[in-house]
mmCIF file of C-alpha atoms in Angstrom:
data_model
loop_
_atom_site.group_PDB
_atom_site.id
_atom_site.type_symbol
_atom_site.label_atom_id
_atom_site.label_comp_id
_atom_site.label_asym_id
_atom_site.label_seq_id
_atom_site.Cartn_x
_atom_site.Cartn_y
_atom_site.Cartn_z
ATOM 1 C CA UNK A 1 0.172 -150.262 97.669
ATOM 2 C CA UNK A 2 -1.874 -150.652 94.453
ATOM 3 C CA UNK A 3 -1.907 -148.339 91.379
ATOM 4 C CA UNK A 4 -5.425 -147.657 89.879
ATOM 5 C CA UNK A 5 -6.101 -147.144 86.146
ATOM 6 C CA UNK A 6 -9.511 -145.786 85.015
ATOM 7 C CA UNK A 7 -10.514 -146.291 81.406
ATOM 8 C CA UNK A 8 -12.285 -143.340 79.497
ATOM 9 C CA UNK A 9 -15.832 -143.672 78.564
ATOM 10 C CA UNK A 10 -17.772 -140.413 79.184
ATOM 11 C CA UNK A 11 -21.213 -141.363 80.959
ATOM 12 C CA UNK A 12 -19.828 -144.758 81.619
ATOM 13 C CA UNK A 13 -17.641 -143.181 84.393
ATOM 14 C CA UNK A 14 -20.226 -143.932 87.131
ATOM 15 C CA UNK A 15 -18.926 -147.512 87.026
ATOM 16 C CA UNK A 16 -15.468 -146.363 88.322
ATOM 17 C CA UNK A 17 -16.941 -144.869 91.368
ATOM 18 C CA UNK A 18 -19.085 -147.992 92.134
ATOM 19 C CA UNK A 19 -16.093 -150.254 91.705
ATOM 20 C CA UNK A 20 -13.988 -147.828 93.967
ATOM 21 C CA UNK A 21 -16.463 -148.419 96.758
ATOM 22 C CA UNK A 22 -15.604 -152.055 96.637
ATOM 23 C CA UNK A 23 -11.961 -151.304 96.851
ATOM 24 C CA UNK A 24 -12.686 -149.213 99.964
ATOM 25 C CA UNK A 25 -14.765 -151.957 101.751
ATOM 26 C CA UNK A 26 -12.002 -154.528 101.117
ATOM 27 C CA UNK A 27 -9.380 -152.168 102.614
ATOM 28 C CA UNK A 28 -7.363 -151.685 99.405
ATOM 29 C CA UNK A 29 -5.030 -148.676 99.667
ATOM 30 C CA UNK A 30 -4.358 -146.933 96.353
ATOM 31 C CA UNK A 31 -1.064 -145.064 96.054
ATOM 32 C CA UNK A 32 -1.333 -143.964 92.256
ATOM 33 C CA UNK A 33 -4.037 -143.235 89.788
ATOM 34 C CA UNK A 34 -3.899 -142.840 86.155
ATOM 35 C CA UNK A 35 -7.018 -142.164 83.944
ATOM 36 C CA UNK A 36 -8.047 -140.862 80.571
ATOM 37 C CA UNK A 37 -11.045 -138.562 79.853
ATOM 38 C CA UNK A 38 -13.675 -139.276 82.414
ATOM 39 C CA UNK A 39 -11.113 -141.615 84.090
ATOM 40 C CA UNK A 40 -8.933 -138.598 84.541
ATOM 41 C CA UNK A 41 -11.861 -136.412 86.039
ATOM 42 C CA UNK A 42 -12.851 -139.246 88.408
ATOM 43 C CA UNK A 43 -9.277 -140.086 89.086
ATOM 44 C CA UNK A 44 -8.482 -136.413 90.398
ATOM 45 C CA UNK A 45 -11.469 -136.498 92.683
ATOM 46 C CA UNK A 46 -10.452 -139.838 94.154
ATOM 47 C CA UNK A 47 -7.022 -138.728 94.522
ATOM 48 C CA UNK A 48 -8.007 -135.742 96.512
ATOM 49 C CA UNK A 49 -9.812 -138.069 98.915
ATOM 50 C CA UNK A 50 -13.475 -137.080 97.927
ATOM 51 C CA UNK A 51 -15.148 -140.323 97.157
ATOM 52 C CA UNK A 52 -18.400 -139.276 98.742
ATOM 53 C CA UNK A 53 -18.459 -136.177 96.470
ATOM 54 C CA UNK A 54 -17.794 -138.324 93.512
ATOM 55 C CA UNK A 55 -20.579 -140.724 94.423
ATOM 56 C CA UNK A 56 -23.101 -137.973 95.038
ATOM 57 C CA UNK A 57 -22.118 -136.238 91.703
ATOM 58 C CA UNK A 58 -22.783 -139.488 89.720
ATOM 59 C CA UNK A 59 -25.782 -140.512 91.777
ATOM 60 C CA UNK A 60 -27.493 -137.135 90.846
ATOM 61 C CA UNK A 61 -26.186 -136.997 87.273
ATOM 62 C CA UNK A 62 -28.049 -135.339 84.483
ATOM 63 C CA UNK A 63 -27.399 -133.984 80.959
ATOM 64 C CA UNK A 64 -27.813 -130.368 82.219
ATOM 65 C CA UNK A 65 -24.607 -130.919 84.403
ATOM 66 C CA UNK A 66 -22.531 -131.592 81.363
ATOM 67 C CA UNK A 67 -24.201 -130.039 78.272
ATOM 68 C CA UNK A 68 -25.838 -126.452 77.978
ATOM 69 C CA UNK A 69 -29.191 -127.622 77.158
ATOM 70 C CA UNK A 70 -32.172 -128.426 79.764
ATOM 71 C CA UNK A 71 -32.983 -131.882 80.421
ATOM 72 C CA UNK A 72 -36.574 -131.574 78.905
ATOM 73 C CA UNK A 73 -34.990 -130.411 75.596
ATOM 74 C CA UNK A 74 -32.481 -133.384 75.678
ATOM 75 C CA UNK A 75 -35.413 -135.874 76.529
ATOM 76 C CA UNK A 76 -37.355 -134.445 73.562
ATOM 77 C CA UNK A 77 -34.430 -134.610 71.330
ATOM 78 C CA UNK A 78 -33.823 -138.209 72.172
ATOM 79 C CA UNK A 79 -37.499 -139.149 71.816
ATOM 80 C CA UNK A 80 -37.820 -137.371 68.383
ATOM 81 C CA UNK A 81 -40.675 -135.193 69.800
ATOM 82 C CA UNK A 82 -39.371 -131.653 69.170
ATOM 83 C CA UNK A 83 -41.716 -129.100 67.776
ATOM 84 C CA UNK A 84 -40.462 -126.358 65.273
ATOM 85 C CA UNK A 85 -40.093 -124.018 68.182
ATOM 86 C CA UNK A 86 -38.167 -126.627 70.226
ATOM 87 C CA UNK A 87 -35.884 -127.249 67.287
ATOM 88 C CA UNK A 88 -35.080 -123.496 66.870
ATOM 89 C CA UNK A 89 -34.408 -123.209 70.379
ATOM 90 C CA UNK A 90 -32.073 -126.210 70.621
ATOM 91 C CA UNK A 91 -30.412 -125.291 67.367
ATOM 92 C CA UNK A 92 -29.574 -121.995 68.993
ATOM 93 C CA UNK A 93 -28.362 -123.617 72.127
ATOM 94 C CA UNK A 94 -26.085 -126.233 70.206
ATOM 95 C CA UNK A 95 -25.085 -123.997 67.226
ATOM 96 C CA UNK A 96 -21.515 -124.417 68.470
ATOM 97 C CA UNK A 97 -21.461 -127.998 66.898
ATOM 98 C CA UNK A 98 -21.157 -126.124 63.412
ATOM 99 C CA UNK A 99 -19.775 -122.626 64.222
ATOM 100 C CA UNK A 100 -17.707 -123.154 67.325
ATOM 101 C CA UNK A 101 -16.375 -126.620 67.020
ATOM 102 C CA UNK A 102 -18.675 -128.479 69.271
ATOM 103 C CA UNK A 103 -21.308 -128.785 71.889
ATOM 104 C CA UNK A 104 -21.306 -126.163 74.651
ATOM 105 C CA UNK A 105 -20.124 -127.887 77.890
ATOM 106 C CA UNK A 106 -19.967 -124.839 80.106
ATOM 107 C CA UNK A 107 -21.786 -126.827 82.806
ATOM 108 C CA UNK A 108 -19.159 -129.416 82.796
ATOM 109 C CA UNK A 109 -16.427 -126.804 82.981
ATOM 110 C CA UNK A 110 -18.135 -125.146 86.008
ATOM 111 C CA UNK A 111 -18.553 -128.561 87.613
ATOM 112 C CA UNK A 112 -14.810 -129.227 87.169
ATOM 113 C CA UNK A 113 -13.895 -125.927 88.618
ATOM 114 C CA UNK A 114 -16.182 -126.430 91.604
ATOM 115 C CA UNK A 115 -15.311 -130.006 92.429
ATOM 116 C CA UNK A 116 -11.570 -130.418 91.731
ATOM 117 C CA UNK A 117 -9.322 -129.084 94.403
ATOM 118 C CA UNK A 118 -5.732 -128.733 92.783
ATOM 119 C CA UNK A 119 -3.891 -128.394 96.107
ATOM 120 C CA UNK A 120 -5.522 -131.553 97.524
ATOM 121 C CA UNK A 121 -4.394 -133.562 94.463
ATOM 122 C CA UNK A 122 -0.920 -132.132 94.595
ATOM 123 C CA UNK A 123 -0.620 -132.807 98.439
ATOM 124 C CA UNK A 124 -2.281 -136.251 98.516
ATOM 125 C CA UNK A 125 0.993 -137.924 98.185
ATOM 126 C CA UNK A 126 -0.305 -140.000 95.473
ATOM 127 C CA UNK A 127 1.099 -140.383 91.774
ATOM 128 C CA UNK A 128 -1.395 -139.003 89.315
ATOM 129 C CA UNK A 129 -1.207 -139.090 85.521
ATOM 130 C CA UNK A 130 -3.578 -138.364 82.628
ATOM 131 C CA UNK A 131 -3.744 -138.584 78.884
ATOM 132 C CA UNK A 132 -4.729 -135.971 76.222
ATOM 133 C CA UNK A 133 -3.754 -135.079 72.694
ATOM 134 C CA UNK A 134 -2.526 -131.635 71.421
ATOM 135 C CA UNK A 135 -4.312 -130.790 68.161
ATOM 136 C CA UNK A 136 -2.076 -127.754 67.766
ATOM 137 C CA UNK A 137 1.137 -129.931 67.936
ATOM 138 C CA UNK A 138 -0.361 -133.120 66.506
ATOM 139 C CA UNK A 139 1.004 -135.214 69.370
ATOM 140 C CA UNK A 140 -0.168 -137.062 72.430
ATOM 141 C CA UNK A 141 0.683 -135.909 75.903
ATOM 142 C CA UNK A 142 1.036 -138.495 78.832
ATOM 143 C CA UNK A 143 1.570 -136.314 81.840
ATOM 144 C CA UNK A 144 1.844 -136.534 85.591
ATOM 145 C CA UNK A 145 0.697 -134.089 88.157
ATOM 146 C CA UNK A 146 4.410 -132.850 88.758
ATOM 147 C CA UNK A 147 4.558 -131.864 85.141
ATOM 148 C CA UNK A 148 1.317 -129.819 85.022
ATOM 149 C CA UNK A 149 1.831 -126.105 85.637
ATOM 150 C CA UNK A 150 0.487 -124.896 88.947
ATOM 151 C CA UNK A 151 -3.026 -123.619 88.712
ATOM 152 C CA UNK A 152 -3.803 -125.462 85.381
ATOM 153 C CA UNK A 153 -4.700 -128.969 86.650
ATOM 154 C CA UNK A 154 -8.539 -128.409 85.914
ATOM 155 C CA UNK A 155 -7.777 -127.223 82.419
ATOM 156 C CA UNK A 156 -5.678 -130.294 81.643
ATOM 157 C CA UNK A 157 -8.504 -132.552 83.078
ATOM 158 C CA UNK A 158 -10.928 -130.841 80.846
ATOM 159 C CA UNK A 159 -8.365 -131.296 77.855
ATOM 160 C CA UNK A 160 -8.168 -134.996 78.624
ATOM 161 C CA UNK A 161 -12.055 -135.134 78.545
ATOM 162 C CA UNK A 162 -12.587 -133.063 75.380
ATOM 163 C CA UNK A 163 -14.841 -135.600 73.537
ATOM 164 C CA UNK A 164 -14.827 -134.811 69.797
ATOM 165 C CA UNK A 165 -18.292 -133.535 69.811
ATOM 166 C CA UNK A 166 -17.536 -130.953 72.541
ATOM 167 C CA UNK A 167 -16.492 -127.470 72.099
ATOM 168 C CA UNK A 168 -12.661 -127.154 72.945
ATOM 169 C CA UNK A 169 -11.230 -124.125 74.494
ATOM 170 C CA UNK A 170 -7.428 -123.357 74.293
ATOM 171 C CA UNK A 171 -4.862 -124.090 76.946
ATOM 172 C CA UNK A 172 -1.813 -121.953 76.811
ATOM 173 C CA UNK A 173 -2.859 -121.140 73.157
ATOM 174 C CA UNK A 174 -3.159 -124.721 72.187
ATOM 175 C CA UNK A 175 -6.125 -126.828 71.559
ATOM 176 C CA UNK A 176 -6.481 -130.468 72.870
ATOM 177 C CA UNK A 177 -8.898 -133.409 72.285
ATOM 178 C CA UNK A 178 -9.881 -136.438 74.346
ATOM 179 C CA UNK A 179 -6.991 -138.624 75.210
ATOM 180 C CA UNK A 180 -8.991 -141.620 74.385
ATOM 181 C CA UNK A 181 -8.032 -141.311 70.713
ATOM 182 C CA UNK A 182 -4.305 -142.151 71.802
ATOM 183 C CA UNK A 183 -4.546 -144.201 74.933
ATOM 184 C CA UNK A 184 -7.847 -144.798 76.736
ATOM 185 C CA UNK A 185 -6.396 -147.119 79.437
ATOM 186 C CA UNK A 186 -3.077 -145.724 80.478
ATOM 187 C CA UNK A 187 -1.533 -148.638 82.283
ATOM 188 C CA UNK A 188 1.796 -147.512 81.140
ATOM 189 C CA UNK A 189 1.799 -144.358 83.145
ATOM 190 C CA UNK A 190 1.780 -146.383 86.444
ATOM 191 C CA UNK A 191 3.994 -149.227 85.236
ATOM 192 C CA UNK A 192 6.531 -146.575 84.276
ATOM 193 C CA UNK A 193 6.358 -145.295 87.784
ATOM 194 C CA UNK A 194 7.340 -148.875 89.112
ATOM 195 C CA UNK A 195 3.923 -150.126 90.213
ATOM 196 C CA UNK A 196 3.802 -153.862 90.281
ATOM 197 C CA UNK A 197 0.392 -154.129 91.729
ATOM 198 C CA UNK A 198 -2.397 -152.762 89.507
ATOM 199 C CA UNK A 199 -6.146 -152.511 89.503
ATOM 200 C CA UNK A 200 -7.699 -151.904 86.041
ATOM 201 C CA UNK A 201 -11.425 -150.613 86.050
ATOM 202 C CA UNK A 202 -12.701 -151.013 82.434
ATOM 203 C CA UNK A 203 -15.618 -149.439 80.678
ATOM 204 C CA UNK A 204 -15.100 -150.595 77.204
ATOM 205 C CA UNK A 205 -15.559 -146.963 76.107
ATOM 206 C CA UNK A 206 -14.683 -145.967 72.501
ATOM 207 C CA UNK A 207 -11.002 -145.281 72.142
ATOM 208 C CA UNK A 208 -7.558 -146.966 71.568
ATOM 209 C CA UNK A 209 -5.754 -148.846 74.090
ATOM 210 C CA UNK A 210 -1.989 -148.792 74.038
ATOM 211 C CA UNK A 211 -0.574 -152.285 74.528
ATOM 212 C CA UNK A 212 1.410 -152.821 77.675
ATOM 213 C CA UNK A 213 3.177 -156.103 78.738
ATOM 214 C CA UNK A 214 1.551 -157.140 81.870
ATOM 215 C CA UNK A 215 3.806 -160.051 82.604
ATOM 216 C CA UNK A 216 5.436 -159.888 86.040
ATOM 217 C CA UNK A 217 2.709 -157.580 87.229
ATOM 218 C CA UNK A 218 -0.158 -158.549 89.774
ATOM 219 C CA UNK A 219 -3.252 -157.237 87.842
ATOM 220 C CA UNK A 220 -6.740 -157.202 88.832
ATOM 221 C CA UNK A 221 -9.365 -156.404 86.259
ATOM 222 C CA UNK A 222 -12.790 -155.118 87.129
ATOM 223 C CA UNK A 223 -14.849 -155.213 83.962
ATOM 224 C CA UNK A 224 -18.570 -155.194 82.968
ATOM 225 C CA UNK A 225 -20.007 -158.241 81.185
ATOM 226 C CA UNK A 226 -22.685 -155.879 79.500
ATOM 227 C CA UNK A 227 -22.796 -152.548 77.724
ATOM 228 C CA UNK A 228 -22.869 -149.778 80.515
ATOM 229 C CA UNK A 229 -24.693 -147.202 78.554
ATOM 230 C CA UNK A 230 -23.960 -144.950 75.629
ATOM 231 C CA UNK A 231 -20.876 -142.522 75.843
ATOM 232 C CA UNK A 232 -23.149 -139.439 76.271
ATOM 233 C CA UNK A 233 -26.081 -140.912 78.049
ATOM 234 C CA UNK A 234 -25.765 -138.701 81.099
ATOM 235 C CA UNK A 235 -29.115 -139.966 82.593
ATOM 236 C CA UNK A 236 -29.596 -140.316 86.216
ATOM 237 C CA UNK A 237 -31.075 -143.864 86.120
ATOM 238 C CA UNK A 238 -28.129 -145.053 83.935
ATOM 239 C CA UNK A 239 -25.626 -143.591 86.101
ATOM 240 C CA UNK A 240 -27.212 -145.088 89.376
ATOM 241 C CA UNK A 241 -27.377 -148.606 87.704
ATOM 242 C CA UNK A 242 -23.611 -148.226 86.686
ATOM 243 C CA UNK A 243 -22.667 -147.308 90.212
ATOM 244 C CA UNK A 244 -24.385 -150.468 91.479
ATOM 245 C CA UNK A 245 -22.926 -152.552 88.720
ATOM 246 C CA UNK A 246 -19.423 -151.323 89.309
ATOM 247 C CA UNK A 247 -19.512 -152.114 93.057
ATOM 248 C CA UNK A 248 -20.689 -155.665 92.575
ATOM 249 C CA UNK A 249 -18.298 -156.239 89.809
ATOM 250 C CA UNK A 250 -15.700 -154.911 91.913
ATOM 251 C CA UNK A 251 -16.556 -157.266 94.673
ATOM 252 C CA UNK A 252 -16.584 -160.189 92.204
ATOM 253 C CA UNK A 253 -13.058 -159.477 91.116
ATOM 254 C CA UNK A 254 -11.673 -158.904 94.585
ATOM 255 C CA UNK A 255 -13.500 -161.853 96.235
ATOM 256 C CA UNK A 256 -13.192 -164.237 93.201
ATOM 257 C CA UNK A 257 -16.978 -164.696 93.185
ATOM 258 C CA UNK A 258 -18.558 -166.859 90.598
ATOM 259 C CA UNK A 259 -21.283 -166.240 88.070
ATOM 260 C CA UNK A 260 -21.784 -164.262 85.010
ATOM 261 C CA UNK A 261 -24.656 -161.861 85.869
ATOM 262 C CA UNK A 262 -25.036 -162.925 89.370
ATOM 263 C CA UNK A 263 -22.493 -162.812 92.240
ATOM 264 C CA UNK A 264 -21.901 -166.134 93.854
ATOM 265 C CA UNK A 265 -19.496 -166.934 96.872
ATOM 266 C CA UNK A 266 -18.182 -170.480 96.306
ATOM 267 C CA UNK A 267 -18.879 -172.965 99.084
ATOM 268 C CA UNK A 268 -17.524 -175.912 97.276
ATOM 269 C CA UNK A 269 -14.219 -176.671 95.698
ATOM 270 C CA UNK A 270 -13.787 -178.000 92.166
ATOM 271 C CA UNK A 271 -13.346 -181.485 93.055
ATOM 272 C CA UNK A 272 -16.720 -181.472 94.782
ATOM 273 C CA UNK A 273 -18.643 -181.311 91.494
ATOM 274 C CA UNK A 274 -16.569 -183.938 89.644
ATOM 275 C CA UNK A 275 -17.201 -186.304 92.506
ATOM 276 C CA UNK A 276 -20.885 -185.463 92.654
ATOM 277 C CA UNK A 277 -21.431 -186.277 89.045
ATOM 278 C CA UNK A 278 -19.192 -189.406 89.255
ATOM 279 C CA UNK A 279 -21.394 -190.767 92.125
ATOM 280 C CA UNK A 280 -24.689 -189.473 90.618
ATOM 281 C CA UNK A 281 -27.556 -191.900 91.567
ATOM 282 C CA UNK A 282 -28.627 -194.101 88.687
ATOM 283 C CA UNK A 283 -32.124 -192.903 89.051
ATOM 284 C CA UNK A 284 -31.118 -189.142 88.369
ATOM 285 C CA UNK A 285 -29.094 -190.327 85.290
ATOM 286 C CA UNK A 286 -31.984 -192.184 83.881
ATOM 287 C CA UNK A 287 -33.979 -189.092 84.275
ATOM 288 C CA UNK A 288 -31.368 -186.969 82.497
ATOM 289 C CA UNK A 289 -31.237 -189.594 79.683
ATOM 290 C CA UNK A 290 -34.973 -188.917 79.121
ATOM 291 C CA UNK A 291 -34.553 -185.278 79.236
ATOM 292 C CA UNK A 292 -31.724 -185.319 76.439
ATOM 293 C CA UNK A 293 -33.138 -188.228 74.582
ATOM 294 C CA UNK A 294 -30.241 -190.535 75.147
ATOM 295 C CA UNK A 295 -30.446 -194.341 74.606
ATOM 296 C CA UNK A 296 -31.226 -196.117 77.771
ATOM 297 C CA UNK A 297 -28.963 -198.936 76.907
ATOM 298 C CA UNK A 298 -25.927 -196.627 77.001
ATOM 299 C CA UNK A 299 -24.156 -197.511 80.330
ATOM 300 C CA UNK A 300 -24.922 -194.694 82.863
ATOM 301 C CA UNK A 301 -21.401 -193.435 83.519
ATOM 302 C CA UNK A 302 -20.706 -193.374 79.711
ATOM 303 C CA UNK A 303 -23.974 -191.660 79.132
ATOM 304 C CA UNK A 304 -23.145 -189.048 81.942
ATOM 305 C CA UNK A 305 -19.665 -187.994 80.717
ATOM 306 C CA UNK A 306 -19.943 -188.555 76.959
ATOM 307 C CA UNK A 307 -23.452 -187.630 76.097
ATOM 308 C CA UNK A 308 -25.271 -185.820 78.834
ATOM 309 C CA UNK A 309 -22.499 -183.303 79.861
ATOM 310 C CA UNK A 310 -21.979 -182.097 76.242
ATOM 311 C CA UNK A 311 -25.695 -181.419 75.869
ATOM 312 C CA UNK A 312 -25.830 -179.811 79.249
ATOM 313 C CA UNK A 313 -22.892 -177.668 78.417
ATOM 314 C CA UNK A 314 -24.480 -176.617 75.162
ATOM 315 C CA UNK A 315 -27.836 -175.911 76.675
ATOM 316 C CA UNK A 316 -26.223 -173.596 79.232
ATOM 317 C CA UNK A 317 -23.495 -172.023 76.811
ATOM 318 C CA UNK A 318 -20.670 -173.378 78.807
ATOM 319 C CA UNK A 319 -17.698 -173.781 76.401
ATOM 320 C CA UNK A 320 -15.894 -176.768 77.835
ATOM 321 C CA UNK A 321 -17.898 -179.825 78.937
ATOM 322 C CA UNK A 322 -15.392 -180.833 81.315
ATOM 323 C CA UNK A 323 -15.718 -177.754 83.362
ATOM 324 C CA UNK A 324 -18.052 -179.306 85.878
ATOM 325 C CA UNK A 325 -17.832 -176.447 88.424
ATOM 326 C CA UNK A 326 -18.805 -173.962 85.743
ATOM 327 C CA UNK A 327 -21.569 -176.064 84.628
ATOM 328 C CA UNK A 328 -23.144 -176.152 88.101
ATOM 329 C CA UNK A 329 -22.758 -172.373 88.627
ATOM 330 C CA UNK A 330 -24.030 -171.556 85.295
ATOM 331 C CA UNK A 331 -27.164 -173.832 85.898
ATOM 332 C CA UNK A 332 -27.875 -172.164 89.144
ATOM 333 C CA UNK A 333 -27.483 -168.835 87.746
ATOM 334 C CA UNK A 334 -29.680 -169.493 84.736
ATOM 335 C CA UNK A 335 -32.377 -170.755 87.196
ATOM 336 C CA UNK A 336 -32.115 -167.575 89.257
ATOM 337 C CA UNK A 337 -32.635 -165.492 86.001
ATOM 338 C CA UNK A 338 -35.604 -167.605 85.028
ATOM 339 C CA UNK A 339 -37.212 -167.046 88.238
ATOM 340 C CA UNK A 340 -36.495 -163.324 88.419
ATOM 341 C CA UNK A 341 -34.291 -163.396 91.592
ATOM 342 C CA UNK A 342 -32.622 -160.480 92.806
ATOM 343 C CA UNK A 343 -29.450 -159.881 90.993
ATOM 344 C CA UNK A 344 -27.430 -157.423 93.007
ATOM 345 C CA UNK A 345 -26.680 -159.353 96.087
ATOM 346 C CA UNK A 346 -23.905 -161.643 97.037
ATOM 347 C CA UNK A 347 -25.171 -165.081 97.458
ATOM 348 C CA UNK A 348 -23.488 -168.065 98.921
ATOM 349 C CA UNK A 349 -23.582 -171.104 96.518
ATOM 350 C CA UNK A 350 -25.609 -173.219 98.926
ATOM 351 C CA UNK A 351 -27.923 -170.471 99.630
ATOM 352 C CA UNK A 352 -28.744 -169.600 95.972
ATOM 353 C CA UNK A 353 -29.291 -173.331 95.304
ATOM 354 C CA UNK A 354 -31.674 -173.587 98.126
ATOM 355 C CA UNK A 355 -33.575 -170.461 97.018
ATOM 356 C CA UNK A 356 -33.956 -171.761 93.501
ATOM 357 C CA UNK A 357 -35.118 -175.178 94.723
ATOM 358 C CA UNK A 358 -37.795 -173.448 96.708
ATOM 359 C CA UNK A 359 -39.058 -171.748 93.429
ATOM 360 C CA UNK A 360 -38.955 -174.956 91.455
ATOM 361 C CA UNK A 361 -41.105 -176.823 94.263
ATOM 362 C CA UNK A 362 -43.714 -173.902 94.356
ATOM 363 C CA UNK A 363 -43.977 -174.147 90.697
ATOM 364 C CA UNK A 364 -44.356 -177.885 90.772
ATOM 365 C CA UNK A 365 -47.270 -177.610 93.116
ATOM 366 C CA UNK A 366 -48.967 -175.516 90.559
ATOM 367 C CA UNK A 367 -47.922 -177.310 87.381
ATOM 368 C CA UNK A 368 -46.904 -180.910 87.450
ATOM 369 C CA UNK A 369 -45.643 -183.092 84.631
ATOM 370 C CA UNK A 370 -42.999 -180.742 83.390
ATOM 371 C CA UNK A 371 -40.721 -183.777 82.279
ATOM 372 C CA UNK A 372 -43.618 -185.481 80.468
ATOM 373 C CA UNK A 373 -44.021 -182.227 78.581
ATOM 374 C CA UNK A 374 -40.535 -182.079 77.705
ATOM 375 C CA UNK A 375 -39.831 -185.616 76.570
ATOM 376 C CA UNK A 376 -42.890 -185.302 74.165
ATOM 377 C CA UNK A 377 -41.295 -182.623 72.305
ATOM 378 C CA UNK A 378 -39.379 -183.521 69.008
ATOM 379 C CA UNK A 379 -36.373 -181.278 69.829
ATOM 380 C CA UNK A 380 -35.918 -180.995 73.556
ATOM 381 C CA UNK A 381 -33.341 -178.232 73.147
ATOM 382 C CA UNK A 382 -35.444 -175.981 70.873
ATOM 383 C CA UNK A 383 -36.205 -172.428 71.718
ATOM 384 C CA UNK A 384 -39.671 -173.392 73.153
ATOM 385 C CA UNK A 385 -38.496 -175.865 75.594
ATOM 386 C CA UNK A 386 -34.994 -174.454 76.670
ATOM 387 C CA UNK A 387 -36.439 -172.870 79.871
ATOM 388 C CA UNK A 388 -38.415 -175.903 80.898
ATOM 389 C CA UNK A 389 -35.264 -178.161 80.195
ATOM 390 C CA UNK A 390 -33.166 -175.935 82.450
ATOM 391 C CA UNK A 391 -35.785 -176.273 85.123
ATOM 392 C CA UNK A 392 -35.990 -179.996 84.986
ATOM 393 C CA UNK A 393 -32.243 -180.460 84.837
ATOM 394 C CA UNK A 394 -31.987 -178.255 87.896
ATOM 395 C CA UNK A 395 -34.709 -180.291 89.681
ATOM 396 C CA UNK A 396 -32.577 -183.672 88.907
ATOM 397 C CA UNK A 397 -29.087 -182.242 89.659
ATOM 398 C CA UNK A 398 -29.625 -179.728 92.573
#
């Protein structure tokens, strides 16, 4: 059984739910959940077994579900198109920022009261822990479900998610603030419960991460390679994008898919690519020499591994020139980006290579002589020729 740790991050939380879908599809059972801020809120919904409810909530996300202002007012505010009357109205709506300690999040409070079923969480049989910080006592609070007084789970979840810009209400006479300022990724809560198998879903949200020794733990990390959205960007389109990204990043981590922006299922082992380059036809090496302006008198094998590979690695942004497998996957991925191929799909390596080559051949029929244009340039790796260079190298190697 795995433990699941959900990092805080406000509107980035849709990513958690997308990734959780991948866990379900892969048949991974979760026995414990720990989260901070939106990670605590999402974690409670998942602990009570309501994934579909969580998905629907994020799929239909809007500012008006979190902050007491209309979507139209928020959009005008973001676009800088507010009239004097609008400014007065919004100022009235959010005057709590100055006089009451923060933005009015009554909609979020109502949503939490509606969605969270405390009895379901308590009876789920799952370990569950959250993080918040008591402003009244000036100390952090890392707490498990069994330590939260009956009937107060929703209040503690809100306490964990009290972003500094939000208006905070007292719980038991005390004020709390977002747990992210103390520990935004509470791995320790599950490690202390004895979990050895952990799945961490990152959002790279603002906050402090408490260091935990992961040695002797089986840890799977699901993490985006791009900025998800702003912490308070509760837009529907952003949430839907993050749901999709979370799912595919989850599948990448669980199925060990290749690719940085794309999702590629390996169909060749690492030795295949080494052998392929070692046995590359002389005609192809000669073409590569022309592309990279390498002296034709240098022996082909020496040119391939001492001159061509370093230049190719630099062209593709691959750090190590001897990572031949990564060079090929990156080359295919770059070509897929150039030709605008669908990103959110799991491709087999051979399938993606064939699709890319079809694009190259179609382009060749319309515009021949790409290589001639490239070798006429003074700097083949300049900004103006990089895309053409990648295309030509793809045509030669693939």
